[in-house]
Amino acid sequence: MGDFPKTLYKFRDWTNPFHKEVLTKRTLYLASPKDFNDPFDCRISKNYLSLSDPKKMEKYQKMVLSRQVPKIIEEGRDLKDSLLEIRKRLSDLPKFQKEGEKIYFESQDKHYGVISFSTVWDNILLWSHYANNHRGFCIGLSEKKLRDSNRFGVGGIVNYEKKYPFIDPSDEFMMENYLTETHTKAKDWEYENEFRLTKLFFPNVPSNKDRLVTFENDAITEVILGLRISDYDKKEILSSLPNKSIPVYQIQQIPFEFKIERKRIN
């Protein structure tokens, strides 16, 4: 995935018991795409309507048939009949597109797990949207420590696009297409500077417990407290640190600017 950021930031709300566990229990949750706040996230499908091009249609039919040959032979079916059945299914491309998306997205929801981070800590909107309106906290984690733990799958920067990506269904499986599906969002979300880790749970459908991943204490590089955090929550967070040498910062407003800075407090 190219260059990796040194630190990944997760914005949390200390008043939410589940959010606390990133610090108190060192756990991260691999969410299902169905729970995302962006209805377009992980909803990028192959463009089957592009098969209206005869050459692409022929290539796709041959590809599908070749994948099914072992099963067709095992079941004693005729290859020509199987090809006719494929052509019949593809005779109505809008219907095929709709059915294909339904099956694929339902499978994603069941078997995909995604953890979202930001590569920045000083974005005012992130504190507003994900850290209880600046009353929460932000934990910094070592990207390398998480990657080297081998507890996650693919990790990388999210790409923000104005144009909806095109994925050719007649292409054989390529990692680039998988990354396009999982690491592409609309340009509107660019302010998040997102880096995400994804994991495929297969063949079993994971339980909520399965989606929880524990990381080591030394993966925590810093903790940042929100501009409006209460004294009580601040005290609790400081007492919950697994290692008292972990740097803790407090967010402050830069005078006469729409910007924030941080000051170490321990």
CSV table of C-alpha atoms in Angstrom, one decimal:
chain,number,residue,atom,x,y,z
A,1,MET,CA,0.0,0.0,0.0
A,2,GLY,CA,3.0,2.3,-0.3
A,3,ASP,CA,4.1,4.7,2.4
A,4,PHE,CA,2.6,4.1,5.9
A,5,PRO,CA,2.0,6.8,8.4
A,6,LYS,CA,3.9,6.6,11.7
A,7,THR,CA,0.9,7.1,13.9
A,8,LEU,CA,-2.8,6.3,13.5
A,9,TYR,CA,-5.4,8.3,15.5
A,10,LYS,CA,-8.7,7.0,16.8
A,11,PHE,CA,-11.1,9.6,18.2
A,12,ARG,CA,-13.3,8.3,21.1
A,13,ASP,CA,-15.9,9.5,23.7
A,14,TRP,CA,-14.9,8.7,27.2
A,15,THR,CA,-18.5,8.7,28.4
A,16,ASN,CA,-19.2,5.7,26.1
A,17,PRO,CA,-18.2,2.5,28.0
A,18,PHE,CA,-17.4,0.7,24.7
A,19,HIS,CA,-15.1,3.6,23.6
A,20,LYS,CA,-13.2,3.5,26.8
A,21,GLU,CA,-12.0,-0.1,26.0
A,22,VAL,CA,-9.5,1.1,23.4
A,23,LEU,CA,-7.5,2.4,26.4
A,24,THR,CA,-8.6,0.2,29.3
A,25,LYS,CA,-8.6,-3.1,27.5
A,26,ARG,CA,-6.5,-2.3,24.4
A,27,THR,CA,-9.2,-3.5,22.0
A,28,LEU,CA,-10.3,-2.4,18.5
A,29,TYR,CA,-13.5,-3.3,16.8
A,30,LEU,CA,-13.6,-4.5,13.2
A,31,ALA,CA,-17.0,-3.1,12.1
A,32,SER,CA,-19.3,-4.4,9.4
A,33,PRO,CA,-19.8,-2.1,6.4
A,34,LYS,CA,-23.6,-2.1,7.1
A,35,ASP,CA,-22.9,-0.1,10.3
A,36,PHE,CA,-21.0,2.7,8.5
A,37,ASN,CA,-22.4,6.3,8.5
A,38,ASP,CA,-21.5,6.6,4.8
A,39,PRO,CA,-24.1,4.6,2.7
A,40,PHE,CA,-21.6,4.5,-0.3
A,41,ASP,CA,-18.7,3.1,1.8
A,42,CYS,CA,-17.8,-0.5,0.7
A,43,ARG,CA,-20.6,-0.2,-1.8
A,44,ILE,CA,-18.5,-0.1,-5.0
A,45,SER,CA,-19.5,-3.0,-7.2
A,46,LYS,CA,-18.3,-4.4,-10.6
A,47,ASN,CA,-20.1,-2.6,-13.4
A,48,TYR,CA,-22.0,-5.4,-15.1
A,49,LEU,CA,-23.8,-2.9,-17.3
A,50,SER,CA,-20.5,-2.4,-19.2
A,51,LEU,CA,-21.0,-5.9,-20.6
A,52,SER,CA,-23.3,-4.4,-23.2
A,53,ASP,CA,-20.1,-4.3,-25.2
A,54,PRO,CA,-20.1,-7.6,-27.1
A,55,LYS,CA,-16.3,-8.2,-26.7
A,56,LYS,CA,-16.5,-7.6,-22.9
A,57,MET,CA,-19.6,-9.9,-22.7
A,58,GLU,CA,-17.8,-12.7,-24.6
A,59,LYS,CA,-14.7,-12.4,-22.3
A,60,TYR,CA,-16.9,-12.4,-19.2
A,61,GLN,CA,-18.9,-15.4,-20.3
A,62,LYS,CA,-15.7,-17.4,-21.0
A,63,MET,CA,-14.3,-16.4,-17.6
A,64,VAL,CA,-17.4,-17.5,-15.7
A,65,LEU,CA,-17.6,-20.8,-17.6
A,66,SER,CA,-13.9,-21.6,-17.0
A,67,ARG,CA,-14.4,-21.1,-13.2
A,68,GLN,CA,-17.4,-23.4,-13.3
A,69,VAL,CA,-15.8,-26.2,-15.4
A,70,PRO,CA,-14.6,-28.4,-12.6
A,71,LYS,CA,-18.0,-28.4,-10.9
A,72,ILE,CA,-19.8,-28.8,-14.2
A,73,ILE,CA,-17.7,-31.9,-15.0
A,74,GLU,CA,-18.1,-33.3,-11.5
A,75,GLU,CA,-21.9,-33.0,-11.8
A,76,GLY,CA,-21.9,-34.5,-15.3
A,77,ARG,CA,-23.5,-31.5,-17.0
A,78,ASP,CA,-23.0,-30.4,-20.5
A,79,LEU,CA,-20.7,-27.4,-21.1
A,80,LYS,CA,-22.8,-26.0,-23.9
A,81,ASP,CA,-25.9,-26.1,-21.7
A,82,SER,CA,-24.0,-24.4,-19.0
A,83,LEU,CA,-22.9,-21.6,-21.3
A,84,LEU,CA,-26.5,-21.1,-22.5
A,85,GLU,CA,-27.6,-20.8,-18.9
A,86,ILE,CA,-24.9,-18.1,-18.3
A,87,ARG,CA,-26.0,-16.2,-21.4
A,88,LYS,CA,-29.6,-16.4,-20.2
A,89,ARG,CA,-28.7,-14.9,-16.9
A,90,LEU,CA,-26.9,-12.1,-18.6
A,91,SER,CA,-29.6,-11.3,-21.1
A,92,ASP,CA,-31.1,-8.7,-18.6
A,93,LEU,CA,-28.0,-6.7,-17.4
A,94,PRO,CA,-29.9,-4.2,-15.2
A,95,LYS,CA,-31.5,-7.2,-13.3
A,96,PHE,CA,-28.1,-9.0,-13.2
A,97,GLN,CA,-26.5,-5.9,-11.8
A,98,LYS,CA,-29.1,-5.4,-9.1
A,99,GLU,CA,-29.0,-9.1,-8.0
A,100,GLY,CA,-25.2,-9.2,-8.1
A,101,GLU,CA,-24.9,-6.1,-5.9
A,102,LYS,CA,-27.4,-7.5,-3.4
A,103,ILE,CA,-25.5,-10.8,-3.0
A,104,TYR,CA,-22.1,-9.2,-2.9
A,105,PHE,CA,-22.9,-6.4,-0.5
A,106,GLU,CA,-24.7,-8.9,1.9
A,107,SER,CA,-21.6,-11.0,1.8
A,108,GLN,CA,-19.4,-8.0,2.6
A,109,ASP,CA,-21.6,-7.1,5.5
A,110,LYS,CA,-21.2,-10.6,7.0
A,111,HIS,CA,-17.6,-11.3,6.3
A,112,TYR,CA,-15.7,-7.9,6.2
A,113,GLY,CA,-14.3,-6.2,9.2
A,114,VAL,CA,-13.0,-2.6,9.0
A,115,ILE,CA,-11.3,-0.3,11.5
A,116,SER,CA,-11.1,3.4,10.6
A,117,PHE,CA,-8.4,5.8,11.8
A,118,SER,CA,-7.1,9.2,10.9
A,119,THR,CA,-3.6,10.2,10.1
A,120,VAL,CA,-4.1,13.6,11.7
A,121,TRP,CA,-5.1,14.7,15.3
A,122,ASP,CA,-5.7,18.4,14.8
A,123,ASN,CA,-8.8,18.4,12.6
A,124,ILE,CA,-11.6,20.3,14.3
A,125,LEU,CA,-14.4,18.4,12.6
A,126,LEU,CA,-13.0,15.0,13.6
A,127,TRP,CA,-13.1,16.1,17.3
A,128,SER,CA,-16.7,17.3,16.8
A,129,HIS,CA,-18.0,14.2,14.9
A,130,TYR,CA,-16.2,11.4,16.7
A,131,ALA,CA,-15.0,12.7,20.1
A,132,ASN,CA,-18.2,14.0,21.7
A,133,ASN,CA,-17.9,17.5,20.5
A,134,HIS,CA,-14.4,17.9,21.8
A,135,ARG,CA,-15.3,16.4,25.2
A,136,GLY,CA,-13.6,13.1,24.4
A,137,PHE,CA,-10.1,11.9,23.7
A,138,CYS,CA,-7.9,10.7,20.9
A,139,ILE,CA,-5.5,7.7,21.1
A,140,GLY,CA,-2.4,7.5,18.9
A,141,LEU,CA,-1.3,4.0,17.9
A,142,SER,CA,1.8,2.8,16.1
A,143,GLU,CA,0.9,1.7,12.6
A,144,LYS,CA,3.9,-0.6,12.4
A,145,LYS,CA,3.0,-2.3,15.7
A,146,LEU,CA,-0.5,-2.9,14.5
A,147,ARG,CA,0.7,-4.2,11.1
A,148,ASP,CA,3.4,-6.4,12.6
A,149,SER,CA,0.9,-8.0,15.0
A,150,ASN,CA,-0.6,-9.9,12.0
A,151,ARG,CA,-4.0,-9.5,13.6
A,152,PHE,CA,-5.4,-7.5,10.7
A,153,GLY,CA,-5.6,-7.9,7.0
A,154,VAL,CA,-5.0,-5.2,4.4
A,155,GLY,CA,-4.2,-1.7,5.6
A,156,GLY,CA,-3.9,1.5,3.7
A,157,ILE,CA,-4.8,5.1,3.0
A,158,VAL,CA,-8.4,5.8,1.8
A,159,ASN,CA,-8.6,7.5,-1.6
A,160,TYR,CA,-11.1,10.2,-2.1
A,161,GLU,CA,-12.6,10.5,-5.5
A,162,LYS,CA,-15.1,12.8,-7.3
A,163,LYS,CA,-15.9,10.2,-9.8
A,164,TYR,CA,-17.4,6.8,-8.9
A,165,PRO,CA,-14.8,4.1,-9.6
A,166,PHE,CA,-15.2,1.7,-12.5
A,167,ILE,CA,-14.4,-2.0,-11.9
A,168,ASP,CA,-14.5,-4.2,-15.0
A,169,PRO,CA,-16.3,-7.5,-14.2
A,170,SER,CA,-14.4,-9.3,-17.0
A,171,ASP,CA,-11.1,-8.7,-15.1
A,172,GLU,CA,-9.8,-11.7,-13.2
A,173,PHE,CA,-9.4,-11.1,-9.4
A,174,MET,CA,-6.9,-8.4,-8.7
A,175,MET,CA,-5.9,-6.9,-5.4
A,176,GLU,CA,-6.2,-3.4,-6.9
A,177,ASN,CA,-10.0,-4.0,-7.4
A,178,TYR,CA,-10.4,-5.2,-3.8
A,179,LEU,CA,-8.6,-2.1,-2.5
A,180,THR,CA,-10.8,0.1,-4.8
A,181,GLU,CA,-13.9,-1.5,-3.2
A,182,THR,CA,-12.7,-1.1,0.4
A,183,HIS,CA,-10.5,2.0,0.3
A,184,THR,CA,-12.4,4.5,-1.9
A,185,LYS,CA,-14.8,7.1,-0.6
A,186,ALA,CA,-16.4,10.3,-2.0
A,187,LYS,CA,-14.4,13.5,-2.1
A,188,ASP,CA,-16.7,14.9,0.6
A,189,TRP,CA,-15.0,12.8,3.3
A,190,GLU,CA,-11.5,14.0,2.4
A,191,TYR,CA,-11.2,16.0,5.7
A,192,GLU,CA,-11.0,12.7,7.6
A,193,ASN,CA,-7.6,11.7,6.2
A,194,GLU,CA,-8.6,8.1,6.8
A,195,PHE,CA,-6.4,5.1,7.1
A,196,ARG,CA,-8.2,1.8,7.5
A,197,LEU,CA,-7.4,-1.8,8.4
A,198,THR,CA,-9.6,-4.5,6.9
A,199,LYS,CA,-10.0,-8.1,7.6
A,200,LEU,CA,-11.9,-10.9,5.8
A,201,PHE,CA,-13.6,-13.4,8.1
A,202,PHE,CA,-14.1,-16.5,6.1
A,203,PRO,CA,-15.7,-19.0,5.8
A,204,ASN,CA,-17.5,-18.4,9.1
A,205,VAL,CA,-19.5,-15.3,9.9
A,206,PRO,CA,-17.9,-13.5,12.9
A,207,SER,CA,-19.7,-12.8,16.1
A,208,ASN,CA,-19.3,-9.3,17.7
A,209,LYS,CA,-16.8,-11.0,20.0
A,210,ASP,CA,-14.8,-12.2,17.0
A,211,ARG,CA,-14.7,-8.7,15.7
A,212,LEU,CA,-12.8,-7.4,18.8
A,213,VAL,CA,-9.0,-7.4,18.3
A,214,THR,CA,-6.6,-6.8,21.2
A,215,PHE,CA,-3.4,-5.0,20.7
A,216,GLU,CA,-0.3,-4.7,22.9
A,217,ASN,CA,0.3,-1.9,25.4
A,218,ASP,CA,3.4,-0.7,23.5
A,219,ALA,CA,1.3,0.1,20.4
A,220,ILE,CA,-0.1,3.2,22.2
A,221,THR,CA,2.2,6.1,21.4
A,222,GLU,CA,0.1,9.0,22.8
A,223,VAL,CA,-3.2,10.1,24.2
A,224,ILE,CA,-4.7,13.5,23.4
A,225,LEU,CA,-7.5,15.1,25.5
A,226,GLY,CA,-10.2,17.2,23.9
A,227,LEU,CA,-10.6,20.9,24.3
A,228,ARG,CA,-13.8,20.6,26.4
A,229,ILE,CA,-13.0,17.4,28.3
A,230,SER,CA,-14.2,17.5,31.9
A,231,ASP,CA,-11.7,17.4,34.8
A,232,TYR,CA,-13.3,14.2,36.0
A,233,ASP,CA,-12.8,12.4,32.6
A,234,LYS,CA,-9.3,13.8,32.4
A,235,LYS,CA,-8.5,12.3,35.8
A,236,GLU,CA,-10.0,8.9,34.9
A,237,ILE,CA,-8.0,8.7,31.6
A,238,LEU,CA,-4.7,9.6,33.3
A,239,SER,CA,-5.3,6.8,35.9
A,240,SER,CA,-6.2,4.3,33.1
A,241,LEU,CA,-3.0,4.5,31.2
A,242,PRO,CA,-1.4,1.1,30.9
A,243,ASN,CA,2.0,2.8,31.0
A,244,LYS,CA,2.5,6.1,32.9
A,245,SER,CA,5.3,7.1,30.5
A,246,ILE,CA,2.8,7.4,27.6
A,247,PRO,CA,2.7,11.1,26.5
A,248,VAL,CA,-0.6,12.8,27.3
A,249,TYR,CA,-1.5,16.1,25.6
A,250,GLN,CA,-4.3,18.6,26.2
A,251,ILE,CA,-5.9,20.4,23.2
A,252,GLN,CA,-5.9,24.2,23.3
A,253,GLN,CA,-7.3,26.8,20.9
A,254,ILE,CA,-4.7,28.9,19.1
A,255,PRO,CA,-5.7,32.5,20.0
A,256,PHE,CA,-7.4,34.4,17.1
A,257,GLU,CA,-7.2,31.4,14.7
A,258,PHE,CA,-9.5,28.6,13.7
A,259,LYS,CA,-6.9,26.1,14.7
A,260,ILE,CA,-5.9,23.9,17.7
A,261,GLU,CA,-2.7,22.9,19.2
A,262,ARG,CA,-1.7,20.5,22.0
A,263,LYS,CA,0.3,20.8,25.2
A,264,ARG,CA,1.8,17.9,27.1
A,265,ILE,CA,0.4,17.6,30.6
A,266,ASN,CA,2.3,14.6,32.1
